[in-house]
Amino acid sequence: MFISLCLIAFSAGDSAAAAGIGLKLFAEGFTSPTTLLPLEDGSGRLLVADQVGVISVLTKEGAKAEQPFFDVRSRLTKLNEGFDERGLLGLALHPHFKENRKVYLTYSAPLRKEAPADWDNTLRLSEFKVMENNRASVDPASERVLIEIDKPWFNHNAGCIAFGPDGFLYLSVGDGGNANDEGRGHSPQGNGQDTTTLLGKILRIDVDKGIPYAIPSDNPFADGKKGRPEIFAYGIRNAWRISFDRGGSHELFAGDVGQTMYEELDIIVKGGNYGWNIREGFHCFNRQEPLRPLEDCPKVGAAGEPLLDPVLEYKNINGHRKDPEALGISITGGYVYRGKALPQLAGKYVFGDWSRNFALPDGVLFLATRPGSASEKKWTMEPLELVSPKKIGAFVVAFGQDAEGEIYILTNGRNGLTGNTGKVYQLAPM
């Protein structure tokens, strides 16, 4: 029987490390911001991508420029005004953006004609260029489509992108949607475990070579014989947000959203199988009765590879009602703190949960701490106690990081894609 080995620390001493930390309102007027990153042109400006399709330019003080960086609304599939996981999902600048002007986006496009007619949308990864005489404006005619992944359902898109320290572009892709990794568009064993599909994976490609891209020679299935060559890791349910640690050993972190029982944080390694839908967190997943984890399940994948554990998990309120250790309903991956304003957070992973209630804006923030011994694999976590405001009072959609390593929290005041209640806060000393 799998037993949760995650250690959740809520001692007064640990929480004291977060004393004097608050949220400083940085910018507002968004709907549901999904990405914040520096423009990387020496100006100190930031880019904020909104899920509804507009990328804004902010000054280093947080003022929004009148002209957007890019407006992709006409390229998106029709979004729901209520809850929706589709839209503009990822934004990244090429590591040599100053020289080559290249920008990368992931977004939910209308279902392409080659896809099954009863599927929902096509996840598109595209390269664009900014104007030669204006680095704060994308040339709308410059799109070069790199990858298109047809999605059978509207949910579990993931769609976060980031360049790694190796210069390659990484993309998180959800398992296709629905529940249990089953139903329309799902393989019999589940898409997470099926290496012949890009769904339920972390992908890695070389955007500087090939047409439209090249496969890094050390990708796990680079020869294409036992899996899609783009795959870097698999067994993923819905890694909504991923990020690289800008310090340390530059690990890749993924907040993988659980189904009903457990939320998990993974450190992604090449060729890793993270267990979905055999496992959820540290536990055996039960397709027939998801609220009742199995006592036993395979410890290896179809090829005999070990199923890798997350570095931490926490209980989902929907599956553990009235349990005080249940902390939220959907993990929102964040960043390892490498800034200077909050030295007490150095090396800690700052993340959150979208909300403790689907209908009410009740997002929460957490800190995860690396184990003290190299032989230990499990991290500890604790609430990030805020001085002001005491509660966020919003849905925690995503996190961002500026050029100095400071962290921002991106929120939506609603659980849908209407209005302008979306805000950006900076984590700051108070």
GROMACS .gro file of C-alpha atoms in nm:
model
  430
    1MET     CA    1   0.000   0.000   0.000
    2PHE     CA    2   0.129   0.342  -0.090
    3ILE     CA    3   0.141   0.575   0.207
    4SER     CA    4   0.185   0.950   0.174
    5LEU     CA    5   0.537   1.038   0.285
    6CYS     CA    6   0.495   1.410   0.230
    7LEU     CA    7   0.587   1.606   0.540
    8ILE     CA    8   0.377   1.918   0.588
    9ALA     CA    9   0.529   2.153   0.840
   10PHE     CA   10   0.314   2.415   1.006
   11SER     CA   11   0.524   2.487   1.314
   12ALA     CA   12   0.532   2.838   1.452
   13GLY     CA   13   0.907   2.855   1.403
   14ASP     CA   14   0.885   2.771   1.034
   15SER     CA   15   0.604   3.019   0.974
   16ALA     CA   16   0.813   3.287   1.140
   17ALA     CA   17   1.045   3.271   0.841
   18ALA     CA   18   0.771   3.435   0.639
   19ALA     CA   19   0.712   3.720   0.888
   20GLY     CA   20   0.696   4.067   0.738
   21ILE     CA   21   0.588   3.958   0.390
   22GLY     CA   22   0.295   4.112   0.208
   23LEU     CA   23   0.142   4.167  -0.132
   24LYS     CA   24   0.198   4.501  -0.302
   25LEU     CA   25  -0.054   4.577  -0.577
   26PHE     CA   26   0.154   4.620  -0.891
   27ALA     CA   27  -0.099   4.634  -1.177
   28GLU     CA   28  -0.469   4.570  -1.238
   29GLY     CA   29  -0.737   4.575  -1.503
   30PHE     CA   30  -0.674   4.225  -1.641
   31THR     CA   31  -0.918   3.937  -1.673
   32SER     CA   32  -0.708   3.631  -1.584
   33PRO     CA   33  -0.331   3.688  -1.620
   34THR     CA   34  -0.136   3.369  -1.692
   35THR     CA   35   0.226   3.483  -1.744
   36LEU     CA   36   0.456   3.765  -1.628
   37LEU     CA   37   0.814   3.800  -1.743
   38PRO     CA   38   1.070   4.074  -1.816
   39LEU     CA   39   1.074   4.224  -2.167
   40GLU     CA   40   1.455   4.177  -2.177
   41ASP     CA   41   1.532   4.492  -2.373
   42GLY     CA   42   1.715   4.677  -2.095
   43SER     CA   43   1.415   4.896  -2.012
   44GLY     CA   44   1.301   4.715  -1.698
   45ARG     CA   45   0.957   4.670  -1.851
   46LEU     CA   46   0.747   4.359  -1.797
   47LEU     CA   47   0.507   4.160  -2.013
   48VAL     CA   48   0.179   4.022  -1.879
   49ALA     CA   49  -0.019   3.773  -2.086
   50ASP     CA   50  -0.393   3.762  -2.017
   51GLN     CA   51  -0.578   3.435  -2.077
   52VAL     CA   52  -0.838   3.614  -2.291
   53GLY     CA   53  -0.568   3.692  -2.548
   54VAL     CA   54  -0.397   4.027  -2.484
   55ILE     CA   55  -0.033   4.072  -2.381
   56SER     CA   56   0.031   4.404  -2.207
   57VAL     CA   57   0.353   4.599  -2.153
   58LEU     CA   58   0.408   4.734  -1.802
   59THR     CA   59   0.662   4.987  -1.689
   60LYS     CA   60   0.887   4.888  -1.401
   61GLU     CA   61   0.645   5.081  -1.179
   62GLY     CA   62   0.347   4.879  -1.306
   63ALA     CA   63   0.183   5.131  -1.540
   64LYS     CA   64   0.022   4.967  -1.843
   65ALA     CA   65   0.123   5.094  -2.187
   66GLU     CA   66  -0.158   5.214  -2.411
   67GLN     CA   67  -0.058   4.981  -2.693
   68PRO     CA   68  -0.045   4.607  -2.620
   69PHE     CA   69   0.258   4.393  -2.694
   70PHE     CA   70   0.028   4.161  -2.891
   71ASP     CA   71  -0.343   4.086  -2.928
   72VAL     CA   72  -0.417   3.725  -3.026
   73ARG     CA   73  -0.790   3.723  -2.954
   74SER     CA   74  -0.879   3.669  -3.320
   75ARG     CA   75  -0.662   3.353  -3.323
   76LEU     CA   76  -0.827   3.188  -3.022
   77THR     CA   77  -1.108   2.937  -3.016
   78LYS     CA   78  -1.429   3.082  -2.872
   79LEU     CA   79  -1.384   3.095  -2.494
   80ASN     CA   80  -1.649   3.048  -2.227
   81GLU     CA   81  -1.739   3.351  -2.022
   82GLY     CA   82  -1.764   3.117  -1.726
   83PHE     CA   83  -1.489   2.881  -1.614
   84ASP     CA   84  -1.248   2.792  -1.894
   85GLU     CA   85  -0.896   2.648  -1.904
   86ARG     CA   86  -0.837   2.748  -2.267
   87GLY     CA   87  -0.701   3.073  -2.406
   88LEU     CA   88  -0.358   3.236  -2.418
   89LEU     CA   89  -0.167   2.994  -2.197
   90GLY     CA   90   0.206   3.052  -2.237
   91LEU     CA   91   0.458   3.320  -2.328
   92ALA     CA   92   0.838   3.303  -2.351
   93LEU     CA   93   1.112   3.512  -2.506
   94HIS     CA   94   1.402   3.349  -2.685
   95PRO     CA   95   1.723   3.348  -2.475
   96HIS     CA   96   1.874   3.567  -2.749
   97PHE     CA   97   1.569   3.788  -2.786
   98LYS     CA   98   1.776   4.106  -2.803
   99GLU     CA   99   1.945   3.977  -3.117
  100ASN     CA  100   1.680   3.767  -3.294
  101ARG     CA  101   1.356   3.933  -3.169
  102LYS     CA  102   1.180   3.593  -3.131
  103VAL     CA  103   0.875   3.541  -2.909
  104TYR     CA  104   0.690   3.214  -2.837
  105LEU     CA  105   0.322   3.170  -2.750
  106THR     CA  106   0.095   2.879  -2.670
  107TYR     CA  107  -0.276   2.929  -2.722
  108SER     CA  108  -0.601   2.742  -2.778
  109ALA     CA  109  -0.680   2.773  -3.148
  110PRO     CA  110  -1.000   2.657  -3.317
  111LEU     CA  111  -1.001   2.284  -3.389
  112ARG     CA  112  -0.808   2.224  -3.709
  113LYS     CA  113  -0.984   2.036  -3.989
  114GLU     CA  114  -0.752   1.734  -3.963
  115ALA     CA  115  -0.875   1.662  -3.609
  116PRO     CA  116  -1.174   1.443  -3.520
  117ALA     CA  117  -1.489   1.649  -3.563
  118ASP     CA  118  -1.613   1.589  -3.207
  119TRP     CA  119  -1.291   1.714  -3.042
  120ASP     CA  120  -1.266   2.058  -2.883
  121ASN     CA  121  -0.965   2.271  -2.985
  122THR     CA  122  -0.606   2.264  -3.106
  123LEU     CA  123  -0.325   2.369  -2.872
  124ARG     CA  124  -0.080   2.569  -3.082
  125LEU     CA  125   0.281   2.659  -3.010
  126SER     CA  126   0.400   2.938  -3.240
  127GLU     CA  127   0.702   3.158  -3.292
  128PHE     CA  128   0.662   3.530  -3.367
  129LYS     CA  129   0.900   3.823  -3.403
  130VAL     CA  130   0.873   4.172  -3.261
  131MET     CA  131   0.900   4.470  -3.492
  132GLU     CA  132   1.257   4.559  -3.582
  133ASN     CA  133   1.207   4.920  -3.479
  134ASN     CA  134   0.984   4.847  -3.176
  135ARG     CA  135   1.074   4.564  -2.938
  136ALA     CA  136   0.747   4.623  -2.748
  137SER     CA  137   0.524   4.522  -3.040
  138VAL     CA  138   0.486   4.183  -3.210
  139ASP     CA  139   0.459   4.163  -3.587
  140PRO     CA  140   0.122   3.983  -3.632
  141ALA     CA  141   0.226   3.854  -3.976
  142SER     CA  142   0.536   3.681  -3.842
  143GLU     CA  143   0.371   3.366  -3.701
  144ARG     CA  144   0.556   3.041  -3.758
  145VAL     CA  145   0.358   2.745  -3.623
  146LEU     CA  146   0.581   2.491  -3.452
  147ILE     CA  147   0.348   2.236  -3.290
  148GLU     CA  148  -0.026   2.171  -3.307
  149ILE     CA  149  -0.182   1.927  -3.060
  150ASP     CA  150  -0.550   1.844  -3.100
  151LYS     CA  151  -0.744   1.838  -2.772
  152PRO     CA  152  -1.050   1.615  -2.722
  153TRP     CA  153  -1.185   1.818  -2.426
  154PHE     CA  154  -1.172   2.183  -2.319
  155ASN     CA  155  -0.984   2.116  -1.994
  156HIS     CA  156  -0.635   1.996  -1.898
  157ASN     CA  157  -0.448   2.205  -2.153
  158ALA     CA  158  -0.147   2.305  -1.939
  159GLY     CA  159   0.034   2.503  -2.214
  160CYS     CA  160   0.311   2.661  -2.008
  161ILE     CA  161   0.642   2.720  -2.190
  162ALA     CA  162   0.992   2.802  -2.067
  163PHE     CA  163   1.343   2.795  -2.203
  164GLY     CA  164   1.580   2.576  -2.006
  165PRO     CA  165   1.944   2.642  -1.922
  166ASP     CA  166   2.026   2.417  -2.220
  167GLY     CA  167   1.863   2.667  -2.457
  168PHE     CA  168   1.583   2.427  -2.551
  169LEU     CA  169   1.212   2.513  -2.525
  170TYR     CA  170   1.000   2.310  -2.280
  171LEU     CA  171   0.621   2.280  -2.308
  172SER     CA  172   0.376   2.127  -2.061
  173VAL     CA  173   0.078   1.948  -2.219
  174GLY     CA  174  -0.225   1.819  -2.026
  175ASP     CA  175  -0.367   1.470  -2.064
  176GLY     CA  176  -0.647   1.577  -2.298
  177GLY     CA  177  -0.917   1.652  -2.044
  178ASN     CA  178  -1.227   1.483  -1.905
  179ALA     CA  179  -1.164   1.271  -1.592
  180ASN     CA  180  -0.956   0.963  -1.502
  181ASP     CA  181  -0.748   1.007  -1.823
  182GLU     CA  182  -1.031   0.823  -1.998
  183GLY     CA  183  -1.302   0.885  -2.257
  184ARG     CA  184  -1.298   1.047  -2.598
  185GLY     CA  185  -0.943   1.097  -2.725
  186HIS     CA  186  -0.774   0.890  -2.453
  187SER     CA  187  -0.566   0.578  -2.501
  188PRO     CA  188  -0.677   0.257  -2.323
  189GLN     CA  189  -0.387   0.291  -2.077
  190GLY     CA  190  -0.439   0.667  -2.045
  191ASN     CA  191  -0.261   0.940  -2.238
  192GLY     CA  192  -0.020   1.009  -1.953
  193GLN     CA  193   0.128   0.659  -1.993
  194ASP     CA  194   0.104   0.644  -2.373
  195THR     CA  195   0.433   0.760  -2.525
  196THR     CA  196   0.284   0.762  -2.876
  197THR     CA  197   0.085   1.079  -2.795
  198LEU     CA  198   0.202   1.425  -2.689
  199LEU     CA  199  -0.086   1.458  -2.441
  200GLY     CA  200   0.006   1.423  -2.072
  201LYS     CA  201   0.371   1.515  -2.123
  202ILE     CA  202   0.653   1.764  -2.081
  203LEU     CA  203   0.801   1.827  -2.427
  204ARG     CA  204   1.145   1.960  -2.523
  205ILE     CA  205   1.242   2.092  -2.867
  206ASP     CA  206   1.525   2.288  -3.030
  207VAL     CA  207   1.370   2.595  -3.194
  208ASP     CA  208   1.704   2.707  -3.343
  209LYS     CA  209   1.740   2.413  -3.579
  210GLY     CA  210   1.527   2.208  -3.813
  211ILE     CA  211   1.201   2.277  -3.992
  212PRO     CA  212   0.993   2.366  -3.798
  213TYR     CA  213   1.220   2.253  -3.510
  214ALA     CA  214   1.479   1.989  -3.423
  215ILE     CA  215   1.480   1.716  -3.160
  216PRO     CA  216   1.758   1.736  -2.898
  217SER     CA  217   1.974   1.428  -2.954
  218ASP     CA  218   1.942   1.313  -2.591
  219ASN     CA  219   1.562   1.330  -2.568
  220PRO     CA  220   1.438   0.997  -2.424
  221PHE     CA  221   1.269   0.888  -2.749
  222ALA     CA  222   1.481   1.090  -2.990
  223ASP     CA  223   1.483   0.808  -3.244
  224GLY     CA  224   1.103   0.788  -3.241
  225LYS     CA  225   1.099   0.409  -3.200
  226LYS     CA  226   0.937   0.379  -2.857
  227GLY     CA  227   0.771   0.716  -2.825
  228ARG     CA  228   0.726   1.061  -2.974
  229PRO     CA  229   1.069   1.225  -3.007
  230GLU     CA  230   0.950   1.554  -2.854
  231ILE     CA  231   0.878   1.389  -2.517
  232PHE     CA  232   1.107   1.484  -2.228
  233ALA     CA  233   0.895   1.340  -1.941
  234TYR     CA  234   0.554   1.177  -1.911
  235GLY     CA  235   0.287   1.048  -1.673
  236ILE     CA  236   0.163   1.407  -1.630
  237ARG     CA  237  -0.201   1.500  -1.567
  238ASN     CA  238  -0.211   1.879  -1.604
  239ALA     CA  239   0.110   2.067  -1.527
  240TRP     CA  240  -0.061   2.407  -1.550
  241ARG     CA  241   0.255   2.603  -1.460
  242ILE     CA  242   0.620   2.498  -1.489
  243SER     CA  243   0.938   2.694  -1.414
  244PHE     CA  244   1.313   2.659  -1.401
  245ASP     CA  245   1.509   2.756  -1.092
  246ARG     CA  246   1.732   3.043  -1.204
  247GLY     CA  247   1.985   2.942  -0.935
  248GLY     CA  248   2.111   2.621  -0.780
  249SER     CA  249   2.117   2.334  -1.029
  250HIS     CA  250   1.843   2.497  -1.243
  251GLU     CA  251   1.584   2.226  -1.179
  252LEU     CA  252   1.254   2.217  -1.364
  253PHE     CA  253   0.951   2.238  -1.132
  254ALA     CA  254   0.597   2.140  -1.230
  255GLY     CA  255   0.281   2.190  -1.028
  256ASP     CA  256   0.072   1.898  -1.153
  257VAL     CA  257  -0.299   1.947  -1.080
  258GLY     CA  258  -0.457   1.640  -0.921
  259GLN     CA  259  -0.805   1.508  -0.986
  260THR     CA  260  -0.988   1.495  -0.653
  261MET     CA  261  -0.765   1.355  -0.383
  262TYR     CA  262  -0.409   1.493  -0.403
  263GLU     CA  263  -0.218   1.787  -0.552
  264GLU     CA  264   0.151   1.735  -0.630
  265LEU     CA  265   0.474   1.918  -0.700
  266ASP     CA  266   0.727   1.743  -0.925
  267ILE     CA  267   1.089   1.809  -1.012
  268ILE     CA  268   1.104   1.701  -1.374
  269VAL     CA  269   1.398   1.494  -1.497
  270LYS     CA  270   1.472   1.361  -1.843
  271GLY     CA  271   1.281   1.042  -1.917
  272GLY     CA  272   1.087   1.056  -1.591
  273ASN     CA  273   0.749   0.883  -1.564
  274TYR     CA  274   0.546   1.065  -1.298
  275GLY     CA  275   0.278   0.802  -1.269
  276TRP     CA  276  -0.052   0.946  -1.394
  277ASN     CA  277  -0.299   0.772  -1.422
  278ILE     CA  278  -0.153   0.485  -1.227
  279ARG     CA  279  -0.093   0.717  -0.935
  280GLU     CA  280  -0.213   1.049  -0.800
  281GLY     CA  281   0.054   1.203  -0.580
  282PHE     CA  282   0.211   0.922  -0.375
  283HIS     CA  283  -0.109   0.713  -0.394
  284CYS     CA  284  -0.250   0.446  -0.622
  285PHE     CA  285  -0.522   0.592  -0.843
  286ASN     CA  286  -0.855   0.413  -0.879
  287ARG     CA  287  -1.024   0.475  -1.215
  288GLN     CA  288  -1.345   0.305  -1.103
  289GLU     CA  289  -1.370   0.489  -0.768
  290PRO     CA  290  -1.140   0.794  -0.769
  291LEU     CA  291  -1.229   0.879  -0.408
  292ARG     CA  292  -1.100   0.540  -0.293
  293PRO     CA  293  -0.729   0.498  -0.375
  294LEU     CA  294  -0.623   0.141  -0.446
  295GLU     CA  295  -0.414  -0.039  -0.187
  296ASP     CA  296  -0.166  -0.151  -0.449
  297CYS     CA  297  -0.072  -0.069  -0.807
  298PRO     CA  298   0.224  -0.107  -1.045
  299LYS     CA  299   0.547   0.054  -0.932
  300VAL     CA  300   0.682   0.070  -1.286
  301GLY     CA  301   0.555   0.180  -1.625
  302ALA     CA  302   0.488  -0.037  -1.931
  303ALA     CA  303   0.859  -0.044  -2.023
  304GLY     CA  304   0.967  -0.136  -1.671
  305GLU     CA  305   1.076   0.218  -1.583
  306PRO     CA  306   1.019   0.330  -1.222
  307LEU     CA  307   0.729   0.562  -1.147
  308LEU     CA  308   0.881   0.876  -0.994
  309ASP     CA  309   0.744   1.032  -0.677
  310PRO     CA  310   0.656   1.399  -0.644
  311VAL     CA  311   0.867   1.601  -0.401
  312LEU     CA  312   0.553   1.687  -0.207
  313GLU     CA  313   0.178   1.643  -0.209
  314TYR     CA  314  -0.115   1.787  -0.020
  315LYS     CA  315  -0.474   1.679   0.022
  316ASN     CA  316  -0.743   1.819  -0.208
  317ILE     CA  317  -1.044   1.957  -0.020
  318ASN     CA  318  -1.288   1.800  -0.267
  319GLY     CA  319  -1.167   1.453  -0.178
  320HIS     CA  320  -1.098   1.517   0.189
  321ARG     CA  321  -1.387   1.727   0.313
  322LYS     CA  322  -1.366   1.834   0.679
  323ASP     CA  323  -1.002   1.725   0.690
  324PRO     CA  324  -0.791   2.012   0.833
  325GLU     CA  325  -0.492   1.891   0.630
  326ALA     CA  326  -0.681   1.950   0.303
  327LEU     CA  327  -0.540   2.277   0.172
  328GLY     CA  328  -0.690   2.357  -0.168
  329ILE     CA  329  -0.835   2.218  -0.489
  330SER     CA  330  -0.584   2.296  -0.767
  331ILE     CA  331  -0.210   2.354  -0.730
  332THR     CA  332  -0.066   2.664  -0.900
  333GLY     CA  333   0.304   2.614  -0.969
  334GLY     CA  334   0.540   2.900  -0.886
  335TYR     CA  335   0.912   2.978  -0.866
  336VAL     CA  336   1.215   2.921  -0.646
  337TYR     CA  337   1.287   3.258  -0.488
  338ARG     CA  338   1.621   3.404  -0.598
  339GLY     CA  339   1.554   3.773  -0.540
  340LYS     CA  340   1.707   4.009  -0.283
  341ALA     CA  341   1.409   4.186  -0.124
  342LEU     CA  342   1.308   3.885   0.089
  343PRO     CA  343   1.627   3.705   0.198
  344GLN     CA  344   1.428   3.480   0.434
  345LEU     CA  345   1.279   3.314   0.126
  346ALA     CA  346   1.610   3.240  -0.049
  347GLY     CA  347   1.600   2.897  -0.213
  348LYS     CA  348   1.240   2.830  -0.114
  349TYR     CA  349   0.980   2.741  -0.375
  350VAL     CA  350   0.690   2.989  -0.368
  351PHE     CA  351   0.364   2.847  -0.500
  352GLY     CA  352  -0.006   2.842  -0.427
  353ASP     CA  353  -0.346   2.688  -0.475
  354TRP     CA  354  -0.603   2.837  -0.713
  355SER     CA  355  -0.869   2.846  -0.442
  356ARG     CA  356  -1.006   2.654  -0.148
  357ASN     CA  357  -1.353   2.684  -0.302
  358PHE     CA  358  -1.448   2.656  -0.669
  359ALA     CA  359  -1.717   2.923  -0.646
  360LEU     CA  360  -1.543   3.168  -0.411
  361PRO     CA  361  -1.212   3.357  -0.457
  362ASP     CA  362  -1.006   3.199  -0.181
  363GLY     CA  363  -0.658   3.133  -0.319
  364VAL     CA  364  -0.371   3.055  -0.083
  365LEU     CA  365   0.009   3.080  -0.093
  366PHE     CA  366   0.267   2.826   0.025
  367LEU     CA  367   0.639   2.783   0.069
  368ALA     CA  368   0.822   2.457   0.000
  369THR     CA  369   1.163   2.389   0.150
  370ARG     CA  370   1.428   2.151   0.020
  371PRO     CA  371   1.525   1.869   0.259
  372GLY     CA  372   1.843   1.923   0.456
  373SER     CA  373   2.002   1.597   0.346
  374ALA     CA  374   2.087   1.500  -0.011
  375SER     CA  375   1.957   1.150   0.060
  376GLU     CA  376   1.608   1.285   0.132
  377LYS     CA  377   1.375   1.349  -0.159
  378LYS     CA  378   1.063   1.491   0.005
  379TRP     CA  379   1.027   1.863   0.060
  380THR     CA  380   0.834   2.021   0.346
  381MET     CA  381   0.568   2.288   0.297
  382GLU     CA  382   0.406   2.557   0.505
  383PRO     CA  383   0.161   2.840   0.450
  384LEU     CA  384   0.311   3.171   0.341
  385GLU     CA  385   0.165   3.393   0.611
  386LEU     CA  386   0.099   3.746   0.484
  387VAL     CA  387   0.115   4.062   0.692
  388SER     CA  388  -0.105   4.252   0.447
  389PRO     CA  389  -0.348   4.150   0.318
  390LYS     CA  390  -0.411   3.858   0.551
  391LYS     CA  391  -0.605   3.680   0.276
  392ILE     CA  392  -0.563   3.713  -0.099
  393GLY     CA  393  -0.937   3.718  -0.170
  394ALA     CA  394  -0.884   3.605  -0.529
  395PHE     CA  395  -0.815   3.300  -0.742
  396VAL     CA  396  -0.438   3.241  -0.776
  397VAL     CA  397  -0.393   3.185  -1.151
  398ALA     CA  398  -0.016   3.199  -1.190
  399PHE     CA  399   0.315   3.340  -1.069
  400GLY     CA  400   0.574   3.555  -1.242
  401GLN     CA  401   0.938   3.648  -1.194
  402ASP     CA  402   1.121   3.963  -1.300
  403ALA     CA  403   1.482   4.011  -1.408
  404GLU     CA  404   1.591   4.057  -1.045
  405GLY     CA  405   1.431   3.732  -0.930
  406GLU     CA  406   1.143   3.898  -0.747
  407ILE     CA  407   0.813   3.709  -0.753
  408TYR     CA  408   0.467   3.826  -0.856
  409ILE     CA  409   0.127   3.668  -0.794
  410LEU     CA  410  -0.124   3.679  -1.081
  411THR     CA  411  -0.488   3.662  -0.974
  412ASN     CA  412  -0.845   3.669  -1.100
  413GLY     CA  413  -1.131   3.796  -0.884
  414ARG     CA  414  -1.369   3.556  -1.060
  415ASN     CA  415  -1.364   3.190  -1.160
  416GLY     CA  416  -1.447   3.281  -1.521
  417LEU     CA  417  -1.315   3.486  -1.811
  418THR     CA  418  -1.521   3.802  -1.782
  419GLY     CA  419  -1.461   4.147  -1.638
  420ASN     CA  420  -1.136   4.311  -1.532
  421THR     CA  421  -1.084   4.183  -1.179
  422GLY     CA  422  -0.747   4.032  -1.267
  423LYS     CA  423  -0.455   4.180  -1.072
  424VAL     CA  424  -0.079   4.146  -1.037
  425TYR     CA  425   0.079   4.166  -0.692
  426GLN     CA  426   0.445   4.176  -0.602
  427LEU     CA  427   0.566   3.973  -0.308
  428ALA     CA  428   0.733   4.242  -0.094
  429PRO     CA  429   0.867   4.314   0.255
  430MET     CA  430   0.625   4.493   0.487
   0.00000   0.00000   0.00000
